[in-house]
Amino acid sequence: VIKCKAAVAWEAGKPLSLEDVEVAPPKAHEVRIKIVATAVCHTDAYTLSGADPEGCFPVILGHEGAGIVESVGEGVTKVKPGDTVIPLYIPQCGECKFCKNPKTNLCQKIRITQGKGLMPDGTSRFTCKGKQIYHFMGTSTFSEYTVVADISVAKIDAAAPLDKVCLLGCGISTGYGAAVNTAKVEPGSTCAVFGLGGVGLAVIMGCKIAGASRIIGIDLNKEKFAKAKEFGATECISPQDFKKPIQEVLVEMTDGGVDYSFECIGNVGVMRAALEACHKGWGVSVIVGVAAAGQEISTRPFQLVTGRTWKGTAFGDNVPKLVTDYMSKKIKVDEFVTHTLPFDKINEAFELMHTGK
């Protein structure tokens, strides 16, 4: 058993608490990882807020991490101690019907136990003050050591800087994959990206690499515009600057609507606007943002009858390949990092995220 520091969420709505925890050794087909760097994501904040119907407490959150394999359980062949890895919140078992289908990456092998905050055998590897602590998204990267299923790790280039590539564990790969794999953005096309946080910037980067000729960034916070342009946005607008709905503005700006739109906020009203900003006959709108529990999307069916497509995506790209692309300077990663803080300042990191900094 390893004793180490972890940020424990004892209950919903309270700040994380830095605690000494015990991390049990990995069982069969499990891997124990020394986490070197982790990022914070709105998904962690959503569960911490208490709004997540799958949220269980006490829990160690975190799902954008990178580290070094410390030890492996029986039967593990994919990785060995000393390997550099990124934990995957959507695993890749290679055996289920989802993994065997080239159309998706949504492996379901350990979905039930992962959703309950447990390892595949139905137990936890974390204890603190004599209490069992739940896992989160199969990763729990807010701990100096974590245990994950062997199908939930991607071995990556050992030379990669872990304080940067940890972002490929969720945000960047989700946004980038939404553009290049889900929407399959075509050269010369026009795109609109709603929400210019980390995921939105990754969508912009994907659209640019795919050859889009016009990429319109949309956000209420104009301080994000300069960064969006650095990533490839050709222009940026704020809905607050217009009297009419933003979808009408975009339809006028683009002679009938955009070819591709992306909702990167998790706001069902914006999801509707993003669909309705698409061009009749071929427009595709991709939902990337995660809305709160119980919310529903709506639009007039005529929007779809007249040839628009509504899609969704999660964690859309191959992590080791993205690391390689980053190392060969094909994609940006460093530019996504705004602040680097010591682990004990994790609550400050959440505050910076909530204030849009």
mmCIF file of C-alpha atoms in Angstrom:
data_model
loop_
_atom_site.group_PDB
_atom_site.id
_atom_site.type_symbol
_atom_site.label_atom_id
_atom_site.label_comp_id
_atom_site.label_asym_id
_atom_site.label_seq_id
_atom_site.Cartn_x
_atom_site.Cartn_y
_atom_site.Cartn_z
ATOM 1 C CA VAL A 1 0.000 0.000 0.000
ATOM 2 C CA ILE A 2 1.273 3.484 -0.921
ATOM 3 C CA LYS A 3 0.518 6.465 1.288
ATOM 4 C CA CYS A 4 0.331 9.763 -0.607
ATOM 5 C CA LYS A 5 -1.495 13.055 -0.959
ATOM 6 C CA ALA A 6 -4.832 13.318 -2.757
ATOM 7 C CA ALA A 7 -7.499 16.009 -3.126
ATOM 8 C CA VAL A 8 -10.601 14.397 -1.645
ATOM 9 C CA ALA A 9 -14.139 15.645 -2.298
ATOM 10 C CA TRP A 10 -15.822 14.649 0.963
ATOM 11 C CA GLU A 11 -19.203 16.041 -0.053
ATOM 12 C CA ALA A 12 -20.929 17.961 -2.837
ATOM 13 C CA GLY A 13 -20.518 21.723 -2.978
ATOM 14 C CA LYS A 14 -17.494 21.877 -0.649
ATOM 15 C CA PRO A 15 -13.892 22.702 -1.649
ATOM 16 C CA LEU A 16 -11.520 19.773 -2.154
ATOM 17 C CA SER A 17 -9.517 18.736 0.894
ATOM 18 C CA LEU A 18 -5.842 17.720 0.618
ATOM 19 C CA GLU A 19 -5.541 14.471 2.585
ATOM 20 C CA ASP A 20 -3.161 11.589 3.217
ATOM 21 C CA VAL A 21 -4.702 8.571 1.490
ATOM 22 C CA GLU A 22 -3.805 4.889 1.148
ATOM 23 C CA VAL A 23 -3.645 3.512 -2.380
ATOM 24 C CA ALA A 24 -3.874 -0.285 -2.520
ATOM 25 C CA PRO A 25 -1.739 -2.283 -4.973
ATOM 26 C CA PRO A 26 -3.235 -3.106 -8.374
ATOM 27 C CA LYS A 27 -5.208 -6.348 -8.685
ATOM 28 C CA ALA A 28 -5.366 -8.486 -11.853
ATOM 29 C CA HIS A 29 -5.619 -6.370 -15.023
ATOM 30 C CA GLU A 30 -5.030 -3.144 -13.082
ATOM 31 C CA VAL A 31 -2.249 -0.569 -13.204
ATOM 32 C CA ARG A 32 -0.989 1.738 -10.440
ATOM 33 C CA ILE A 33 0.264 5.075 -11.772
ATOM 34 C CA LYS A 34 2.336 7.845 -10.204
ATOM 35 C CA ILE A 35 0.462 10.939 -11.461
ATOM 36 C CA VAL A 36 2.944 13.689 -12.390
ATOM 37 C CA ALA A 37 0.503 16.309 -13.674
ATOM 38 C CA THR A 38 -3.258 16.800 -13.846
ATOM 39 C CA ALA A 39 -5.539 19.447 -15.308
ATOM 40 C CA VAL A 40 -8.924 20.620 -14.035
ATOM 41 C CA CYS A 41 -12.012 20.367 -16.235
ATOM 42 C CA HIS A 42 -15.606 21.595 -15.973
ATOM 43 C CA THR A 43 -16.689 17.940 -15.729
ATOM 44 C CA ASP A 44 -14.888 17.654 -12.363
ATOM 45 C CA ALA A 45 -16.621 20.847 -11.203
ATOM 46 C CA TYR A 46 -20.000 19.556 -12.408
ATOM 47 C CA THR A 47 -19.716 16.414 -10.267
ATOM 48 C CA LEU A 48 -18.341 18.387 -7.312
ATOM 49 C CA SER A 49 -21.338 20.747 -7.495
ATOM 50 C CA GLY A 50 -23.703 17.869 -6.715
ATOM 51 C CA ALA A 51 -25.595 18.202 -10.021
ATOM 52 C CA ASP A 52 -24.203 14.963 -11.486
ATOM 53 C CA PRO A 53 -26.746 12.132 -11.030
ATOM 54 C CA GLU A 54 -23.833 9.629 -11.096
ATOM 55 C CA GLY A 55 -21.793 11.584 -8.533
ATOM 56 C CA CYS A 56 -20.836 9.615 -5.403
ATOM 57 C CA PHE A 57 -18.964 10.913 -2.338
ATOM 58 C CA PRO A 58 -16.392 10.839 -0.833
ATOM 59 C CA VAL A 59 -14.452 10.719 -4.118
ATOM 60 C CA ILE A 60 -11.108 11.548 -5.706
ATOM 61 C CA LEU A 61 -11.959 13.523 -8.863
ATOM 62 C CA GLY A 62 -9.750 14.278 -11.880
ATOM 63 C CA HIS A 63 -9.636 12.778 -15.370
ATOM 64 C CA GLU A 64 -6.991 14.769 -17.300
ATOM 65 C CA GLY A 65 -3.710 13.358 -16.052
ATOM 66 C CA ALA A 66 -0.362 11.953 -17.086
ATOM 67 C CA GLY A 67 2.169 9.891 -15.192
ATOM 68 C CA ILE A 68 4.493 6.906 -14.886
ATOM 69 C CA VAL A 69 3.430 3.300 -14.284
ATOM 70 C CA GLU A 70 4.545 2.352 -10.747
ATOM 71 C CA SER A 71 3.371 -1.271 -10.718
ATOM 72 C CA VAL A 72 1.032 -3.617 -12.570
ATOM 73 C CA GLY A 73 -1.311 -6.398 -11.505
ATOM 74 C CA GLU A 74 -1.393 -9.951 -12.758
ATOM 75 C CA GLY A 75 -2.121 -10.419 -16.463
ATOM 76 C CA VAL A 76 -1.187 -6.873 -17.541
ATOM 77 C CA THR A 77 0.691 -6.950 -20.854
ATOM 78 C CA LYS A 78 0.069 -3.508 -22.413
ATOM 79 C CA VAL A 79 2.283 -1.539 -20.028
ATOM 80 C CA LYS A 80 5.127 -2.153 -17.556
ATOM 81 C CA PRO A 81 6.574 -0.198 -14.615
ATOM 82 C CA GLY A 82 8.407 2.899 -15.851
ATOM 83 C CA ASP A 83 6.172 3.424 -18.906
ATOM 84 C CA THR A 84 4.812 6.926 -19.496
ATOM 85 C CA VAL A 85 1.004 6.889 -19.715
ATOM 86 C CA ILE A 86 -2.207 8.900 -19.887
ATOM 87 C CA PRO A 87 -5.241 7.419 -18.082
ATOM 88 C CA LEU A 88 -8.352 7.129 -20.293
ATOM 89 C CA TYR A 89 -11.825 7.934 -18.975
ATOM 90 C CA ILE A 90 -13.226 6.049 -21.976
ATOM 91 C CA PRO A 91 -11.256 2.788 -22.092
ATOM 92 C CA GLN A 92 -10.373 0.700 -25.137
ATOM 93 C CA CYS A 93 -10.895 -3.000 -24.424
ATOM 94 C CA GLY A 94 -10.727 -3.983 -28.102
ATOM 95 C CA GLU A 95 -13.294 -6.756 -27.533
ATOM 96 C CA CYS A 96 -16.765 -5.252 -27.035
ATOM 97 C CA LYS A 97 -19.034 -4.461 -29.986
ATOM 98 C CA PHE A 98 -18.283 -0.739 -29.543
ATOM 99 C CA CYS A 99 -14.522 -1.241 -29.802
ATOM 100 C CA LYS A 100 -14.971 -3.499 -32.815
ATOM 101 C CA ASN A 101 -17.064 -0.860 -34.615
ATOM 102 C CA PRO A 102 -14.938 1.746 -36.453
ATOM 103 C CA LYS A 103 -17.731 4.307 -36.032
ATOM 104 C CA THR A 104 -17.202 4.832 -32.292
ATOM 105 C CA ASN A 105 -14.742 4.841 -29.409
ATOM 106 C CA LEU A 106 -17.373 4.459 -26.666
ATOM 107 C CA CYS A 107 -16.113 1.227 -25.060
ATOM 108 C CA GLN A 108 -18.690 -0.170 -22.612
ATOM 109 C CA LYS A 109 -16.620 -2.937 -20.978
ATOM 110 C CA ILE A 110 -16.374 -1.332 -17.494
ATOM 111 C CA ARG A 111 -19.059 1.338 -17.865
ATOM 112 C CA ILE A 112 -21.339 0.048 -15.066
ATOM 113 C CA THR A 113 -18.684 -0.159 -12.327
ATOM 114 C CA GLN A 114 -16.955 3.028 -13.513
ATOM 115 C CA GLY A 115 -20.251 4.909 -13.199
ATOM 116 C CA LYS A 116 -20.571 3.675 -9.617
ATOM 117 C CA GLY A 117 -17.091 4.954 -8.705
ATOM 118 C CA LEU A 118 -15.591 1.485 -8.407
ATOM 119 C CA MET A 119 -12.934 -0.690 -10.057
ATOM 120 C CA PRO A 120 -14.176 -3.482 -12.385
ATOM 121 C CA ASP A 121 -14.319 -5.953 -9.470
ATOM 122 C CA GLY A 122 -16.742 -3.663 -7.615
ATOM 123 C CA THR A 123 -14.308 -2.384 -4.952
ATOM 124 C CA SER A 124 -12.163 0.734 -4.413
ATOM 125 C CA ARG A 125 -8.366 1.068 -4.116
ATOM 126 C CA PHE A 126 -8.529 4.276 -2.055
ATOM 127 C CA THR A 127 -9.002 4.696 1.682
ATOM 128 C CA CYS A 128 -8.689 7.798 3.861
ATOM 129 C CA LYS A 129 -9.188 8.059 7.627
ATOM 130 C CA GLY A 130 -10.535 4.506 7.576
ATOM 131 C CA LYS A 131 -13.199 5.302 4.988
ATOM 132 C CA GLN A 132 -13.516 3.913 1.451
ATOM 133 C CA ILE A 133 -13.080 6.656 -1.158
ATOM 134 C CA TYR A 134 -14.723 6.324 -4.581
ATOM 135 C CA HIS A 135 -12.934 6.486 -7.942
ATOM 136 C CA PHE A 136 -14.004 8.982 -10.627
ATOM 137 C CA MET A 137 -14.395 8.314 -14.374
ATOM 138 C CA GLY A 138 -12.076 5.336 -13.983
ATOM 139 C CA THR A 139 -9.094 7.679 -13.568
ATOM 140 C CA SER A 140 -9.036 9.762 -10.312
ATOM 141 C CA THR A 141 -6.040 11.900 -11.291
ATOM 142 C CA PHE A 142 -6.292 14.270 -8.278
ATOM 143 C CA SER A 143 -4.072 11.842 -6.356
ATOM 144 C CA GLU A 144 -0.282 11.397 -6.380
ATOM 145 C CA TYR A 145 -0.947 7.696 -7.071
ATOM 146 C CA THR A 146 -4.015 6.165 -8.678
ATOM 147 C CA VAL A 147 -5.136 2.708 -9.812
ATOM 148 C CA VAL A 148 -6.897 2.197 -13.154
ATOM 149 C CA ALA A 149 -8.009 -0.748 -15.267
ATOM 150 C CA ASP A 150 -5.353 -1.859 -17.768
ATOM 151 C CA ILE A 151 -7.759 -1.055 -20.634
ATOM 152 C CA SER A 152 -7.917 2.526 -19.305
ATOM 153 C CA VAL A 153 -4.309 3.521 -20.026
ATOM 154 C CA ALA A 154 -2.585 4.757 -23.164
ATOM 155 C CA LYS A 155 1.193 4.329 -23.361
ATOM 156 C CA ILE A 156 2.770 7.474 -24.830
ATOM 157 C CA ASP A 157 6.134 8.833 -25.949
ATOM 158 C CA ALA A 158 8.426 8.892 -22.887
ATOM 159 C CA ALA A 159 9.921 12.216 -23.992
ATOM 160 C CA ALA A 160 6.566 14.048 -23.836
ATOM 161 C CA PRO A 161 6.285 16.801 -21.161
ATOM 162 C CA LEU A 162 3.636 15.459 -18.789
ATOM 163 C CA ASP A 163 2.556 18.896 -17.545
ATOM 164 C CA LYS A 164 1.374 19.608 -21.104
ATOM 165 C CA VAL A 165 0.167 16.280 -22.536
ATOM 166 C CA CYS A 166 -2.084 15.633 -19.516
ATOM 167 C CA LEU A 167 -4.518 17.917 -21.373
ATOM 168 C CA LEU A 168 -4.841 15.243 -24.058
ATOM 169 C CA GLY A 169 -6.679 13.098 -21.478
ATOM 170 C CA CYS A 170 -9.931 14.916 -22.226
ATOM 171 C CA GLY A 171 -10.337 18.504 -23.374
ATOM 172 C CA ILE A 172 -8.018 18.826 -26.357
ATOM 173 C CA SER A 173 -8.698 15.364 -27.764
ATOM 174 C CA THR A 174 -12.466 15.854 -27.387
ATOM 175 C CA GLY A 175 -12.518 19.189 -29.226
ATOM 176 C CA TYR A 176 -9.999 18.233 -31.886
ATOM 177 C CA GLY A 177 -11.728 14.894 -32.521
ATOM 178 C CA ALA A 178 -15.131 16.619 -32.781
ATOM 179 C CA ALA A 179 -13.836 18.557 -35.793
ATOM 180 C CA VAL A 180 -11.688 15.976 -37.580
ATOM 181 C CA ASN A 181 -13.461 12.706 -36.717
ATOM 182 C CA THR A 182 -17.102 13.436 -35.814
ATOM 183 C CA ALA A 183 -17.905 16.355 -38.129
ATOM 184 C CA LYS A 184 -15.173 15.446 -40.639
ATOM 185 C CA VAL A 185 -14.710 19.134 -41.512
ATOM 186 C CA GLU A 186 -13.831 19.568 -45.187
ATOM 187 C CA PRO A 187 -11.300 21.932 -46.811
ATOM 188 C CA GLY A 188 -12.782 25.301 -47.724
ATOM 189 C CA SER A 189 -15.763 24.962 -45.379
ATOM 190 C CA THR A 190 -17.220 27.524 -42.962
ATOM 191 C CA CYS A 191 -17.403 26.661 -39.239
ATOM 192 C CA ALA A 192 -18.889 28.256 -36.110
ATOM 193 C CA VAL A 193 -17.585 27.389 -32.643
ATOM 194 C CA PHE A 194 -19.759 28.301 -29.636
ATOM 195 C CA GLY A 195 -17.733 28.633 -26.425
ATOM 196 C CA LEU A 196 -14.043 29.519 -26.534
ATOM 197 C CA GLY A 197 -12.749 27.603 -23.523
ATOM 198 C CA GLY A 198 -10.179 24.819 -23.857
ATOM 199 C CA VAL A 199 -12.509 22.509 -25.782
ATOM 200 C CA GLY A 200 -13.649 25.265 -28.138
ATOM 201 C CA LEU A 201 -10.053 26.227 -28.886
ATOM 202 C CA ALA A 202 -9.279 22.582 -29.676
ATOM 203 C CA VAL A 203 -12.253 22.500 -32.079
ATOM 204 C CA ILE A 204 -10.891 25.635 -33.793
ATOM 205 C CA MET A 205 -7.479 23.981 -34.097
ATOM 206 C CA GLY A 206 -9.102 20.876 -35.618
ATOM 207 C CA CYS A 207 -11.137 22.957 -38.103
ATOM 208 C CA LYS A 208 -8.003 24.830 -39.151
ATOM 209 C CA ILE A 209 -5.943 21.646 -39.611
ATOM 210 C CA ALA A 210 -8.855 20.158 -41.615
ATOM 211 C CA GLY A 211 -8.622 23.152 -43.975
ATOM 212 C CA ALA A 212 -11.708 25.222 -43.070
ATOM 213 C CA SER A 213 -11.511 28.615 -44.774
ATOM 214 C CA ARG A 214 -13.693 30.508 -42.289
ATOM 215 C CA ILE A 215 -13.887 29.791 -38.555
ATOM 216 C CA ILE A 216 -16.183 32.023 -36.471
ATOM 217 C CA GLY A 217 -15.656 31.976 -32.693
ATOM 218 C CA ILE A 218 -18.616 32.896 -30.468
ATOM 219 C CA ASP A 219 -18.367 33.788 -26.770
ATOM 220 C CA LEU A 220 -19.813 36.317 -24.328
ATOM 221 C CA ASN A 221 -16.304 36.929 -22.958
ATOM 222 C CA LYS A 222 -14.404 39.054 -25.480
ATOM 223 C CA GLU A 223 -11.156 38.529 -23.572
ATOM 224 C CA LYS A 224 -11.094 35.080 -25.201
ATOM 225 C CA PHE A 225 -11.082 36.418 -28.772
ATOM 226 C CA ALA A 226 -7.325 37.010 -29.116
ATOM 227 C CA LYS A 227 -6.541 33.455 -28.008
ATOM 228 C CA ALA A 228 -9.163 32.028 -30.378
ATOM 229 C CA LYS A 229 -7.551 33.860 -33.297
ATOM 230 C CA GLU A 230 -4.148 32.505 -32.270
ATOM 231 C CA PHE A 231 -5.635 28.999 -32.672
ATOM 232 C CA GLY A 232 -7.127 29.735 -36.100
ATOM 233 C CA ALA A 233 -10.428 31.614 -35.695
ATOM 234 C CA THR A 234 -10.818 34.013 -38.624
ATOM 235 C CA GLU A 235 -13.278 36.224 -36.704
ATOM 236 C CA CYS A 236 -15.007 36.329 -33.312
ATOM 237 C CA ILE A 237 -18.372 37.712 -32.229
ATOM 238 C CA SER A 238 -20.313 38.163 -28.979
ATOM 239 C CA PRO A 239 -24.084 37.505 -28.947
ATOM 240 C CA GLN A 240 -24.445 40.545 -26.659
ATOM 241 C CA ASP A 241 -23.499 42.863 -29.553
ATOM 242 C CA PHE A 242 -26.637 41.980 -31.543
ATOM 243 C CA LYS A 243 -30.347 42.628 -31.124
ATOM 244 C CA LYS A 244 -31.367 39.440 -32.973
ATOM 245 C CA PRO A 245 -30.700 35.772 -32.073
ATOM 246 C CA ILE A 246 -27.137 34.683 -32.801
ATOM 247 C CA GLN A 247 -28.258 32.006 -35.287
ATOM 248 C CA GLU A 248 -29.875 34.708 -37.442
ATOM 249 C CA VAL A 249 -26.685 36.770 -37.286
ATOM 250 C CA LEU A 250 -24.619 33.782 -38.446
ATOM 251 C CA VAL A 251 -27.029 32.868 -41.256
ATOM 252 C CA GLU A 252 -26.719 36.452 -42.563
ATOM 253 C CA MET A 253 -22.934 36.527 -42.164
ATOM 254 C CA THR A 254 -22.439 33.286 -44.083
ATOM 255 C CA ASP A 255 -24.978 33.480 -46.930
ATOM 256 C CA GLY A 256 -27.400 30.920 -45.509
ATOM 257 C CA GLY A 257 -25.555 29.370 -42.602
ATOM 258 C CA VAL A 258 -22.344 27.542 -41.694
ATOM 259 C CA ASP A 259 -21.315 24.120 -42.965
ATOM 260 C CA TYR A 260 -20.337 22.933 -39.470
ATOM 261 C CA SER A 261 -21.145 24.221 -35.986
ATOM 262 C CA PHE A 262 -19.930 23.061 -32.581
ATOM 263 C CA GLU A 263 -21.493 23.660 -29.153
ATOM 264 C CA CYS A 264 -18.709 23.589 -26.521
ATOM 265 C CA ILE A 265 -20.563 24.972 -23.481
ATOM 266 C CA GLY A 266 -23.259 22.541 -22.329
ATOM 267 C CA ASN A 267 -26.124 25.037 -22.712
ATOM 268 C CA VAL A 268 -29.243 23.594 -24.368
ATOM 269 C CA GLY A 269 -30.325 27.004 -25.704
ATOM 270 C CA VAL A 270 -26.960 27.414 -27.402
ATOM 271 C CA MET A 271 -27.241 23.859 -28.792
ATOM 272 C CA ARG A 272 -30.418 24.933 -30.565
ATOM 273 C CA ALA A 273 -28.775 28.110 -31.866
ATOM 274 C CA ALA A 274 -25.801 26.097 -33.149
ATOM 275 C CA LEU A 275 -28.074 23.747 -35.111
ATOM 276 C CA GLU A 276 -30.159 26.589 -36.518
ATOM 277 C CA ALA A 277 -27.005 28.451 -37.597
ATOM 278 C CA CYS A 278 -26.243 25.562 -39.994
ATOM 279 C CA HIS A 279 -26.855 25.720 -43.729
ATOM 280 C CA LYS A 280 -29.966 24.120 -45.168
ATOM 281 C CA GLY A 281 -29.303 20.894 -47.077
ATOM 282 C CA TRP A 282 -25.949 19.902 -45.595
ATOM 283 C CA GLY A 283 -25.170 21.720 -42.331
ATOM 284 C CA VAL A 284 -23.852 19.546 -39.495
ATOM 285 C CA SER A 285 -23.983 20.604 -35.832
ATOM 286 C CA VAL A 286 -21.982 18.699 -33.211
ATOM 287 C CA ILE A 287 -22.838 18.809 -29.489
ATOM 288 C CA VAL A 288 -19.605 18.647 -27.491
ATOM 289 C CA GLY A 289 -20.658 20.403 -24.258
ATOM 290 C CA VAL A 290 -22.286 18.372 -21.473
ATOM 291 C CA ALA A 291 -25.608 19.815 -20.295
ATOM 292 C CA ALA A 292 -26.861 19.440 -16.724
ATOM 293 C CA ALA A 293 -28.908 16.390 -15.734
ATOM 294 C CA GLY A 294 -32.530 16.359 -16.865
ATOM 295 C CA GLN A 295 -32.168 19.035 -19.529
ATOM 296 C CA GLU A 296 -33.557 18.488 -23.027
ATOM 297 C CA ILE A 297 -32.803 19.891 -26.472
ATOM 298 C CA SER A 298 -35.448 21.245 -28.798
ATOM 299 C CA THR A 299 -35.821 22.686 -32.278
ATOM 300 C CA ARG A 300 -38.494 22.686 -34.965
ATOM 301 C CA PRO A 301 -38.417 19.339 -36.808
ATOM 302 C CA PHE A 302 -38.400 21.346 -40.056
ATOM 303 C CA GLN A 303 -34.761 22.244 -39.287
ATOM 304 C CA LEU A 304 -33.875 18.565 -39.730
ATOM 305 C CA VAL A 305 -36.389 17.853 -42.495
ATOM 306 C CA THR A 306 -34.596 20.486 -44.577
ATOM 307 C CA GLY A 307 -31.320 18.641 -44.388
ATOM 308 C CA ARG A 308 -29.429 19.558 -41.235
ATOM 309 C CA THR A 309 -27.725 16.896 -39.115
ATOM 310 C CA TRP A 310 -27.443 16.946 -35.308
ATOM 311 C CA LYS A 311 -24.590 14.879 -33.855
ATOM 312 C CA GLY A 312 -22.747 14.406 -30.596
ATOM 313 C CA THR A 313 -19.249 13.351 -29.601
ATOM 314 C CA ALA A 314 -17.110 12.442 -26.592
ATOM 315 C CA PHE A 315 -13.339 12.059 -26.269
ATOM 316 C CA GLY A 316 -12.929 11.967 -30.008
ATOM 317 C CA ASP A 317 -9.337 11.045 -30.831
ATOM 318 C CA ASN A 318 -6.440 8.626 -30.492
ATOM 319 C CA VAL A 319 -4.320 9.785 -27.527
ATOM 320 C CA PRO A 320 -0.879 8.281 -28.387
ATOM 321 C CA LYS A 321 -1.221 9.629 -31.951
ATOM 322 C CA LEU A 322 -2.069 13.109 -30.613
ATOM 323 C CA VAL A 323 1.025 12.997 -28.389
ATOM 324 C CA THR A 324 3.119 12.106 -31.451
ATOM 325 C CA ASP A 325 1.477 14.912 -33.460
ATOM 326 C CA TYR A 326 2.253 17.328 -30.624
ATOM 327 C CA MET A 327 5.884 16.194 -30.409
ATOM 328 C CA SER A 328 6.227 16.760 -34.176
ATOM 329 C CA LYS A 329 4.581 20.206 -33.813
ATOM 330 C CA LYS A 330 1.489 19.318 -35.868
ATOM 331 C CA ILE A 331 -0.878 20.370 -33.086
ATOM 332 C CA LYS A 332 -0.688 22.970 -30.297
ATOM 333 C CA VAL A 333 -0.788 21.906 -26.644
ATOM 334 C CA ASP A 334 1.453 24.321 -24.692
ATOM 335 C CA GLU A 335 -0.759 27.227 -25.763
ATOM 336 C CA PHE A 336 -3.733 25.758 -23.870
ATOM 337 C CA VAL A 337 -1.967 26.109 -20.510
ATOM 338 C CA THR A 338 -2.828 29.387 -18.766
ATOM 339 C CA HIS A 339 -1.617 28.650 -15.216
ATOM 340 C CA THR A 340 0.624 26.051 -13.579
ATOM 341 C CA LEU A 341 0.019 25.599 -9.854
ATOM 342 C CA PRO A 342 1.349 23.285 -7.148
ATOM 343 C CA PHE A 343 -1.001 20.440 -6.207
ATOM 344 C CA ASP A 344 -1.987 22.033 -2.880
ATOM 345 C CA LYS A 345 -3.459 25.018 -4.765
ATOM 346 C CA ILE A 346 -6.010 22.841 -6.595
ATOM 347 C CA ASN A 347 -8.993 24.812 -5.247
ATOM 348 C CA GLU A 348 -7.450 27.987 -6.700
ATOM 349 C CA ALA A 349 -7.269 26.201 -10.072
ATOM 350 C CA PHE A 350 -11.027 25.611 -9.918
ATOM 351 C CA GLU A 351 -11.601 29.288 -9.082
ATOM 352 C CA LEU A 352 -9.495 30.343 -12.091
ATOM 353 C CA MET A 353 -11.561 28.018 -14.297
ATOM 354 C CA HIS A 354 -14.878 29.345 -12.963
ATOM 355 C CA THR A 355 -13.851 32.949 -13.589
ATOM 356 C CA GLY A 356 -12.886 32.149 -17.185
ATOM 357 C CA LYS A 357 -9.188 32.849 -16.578
#
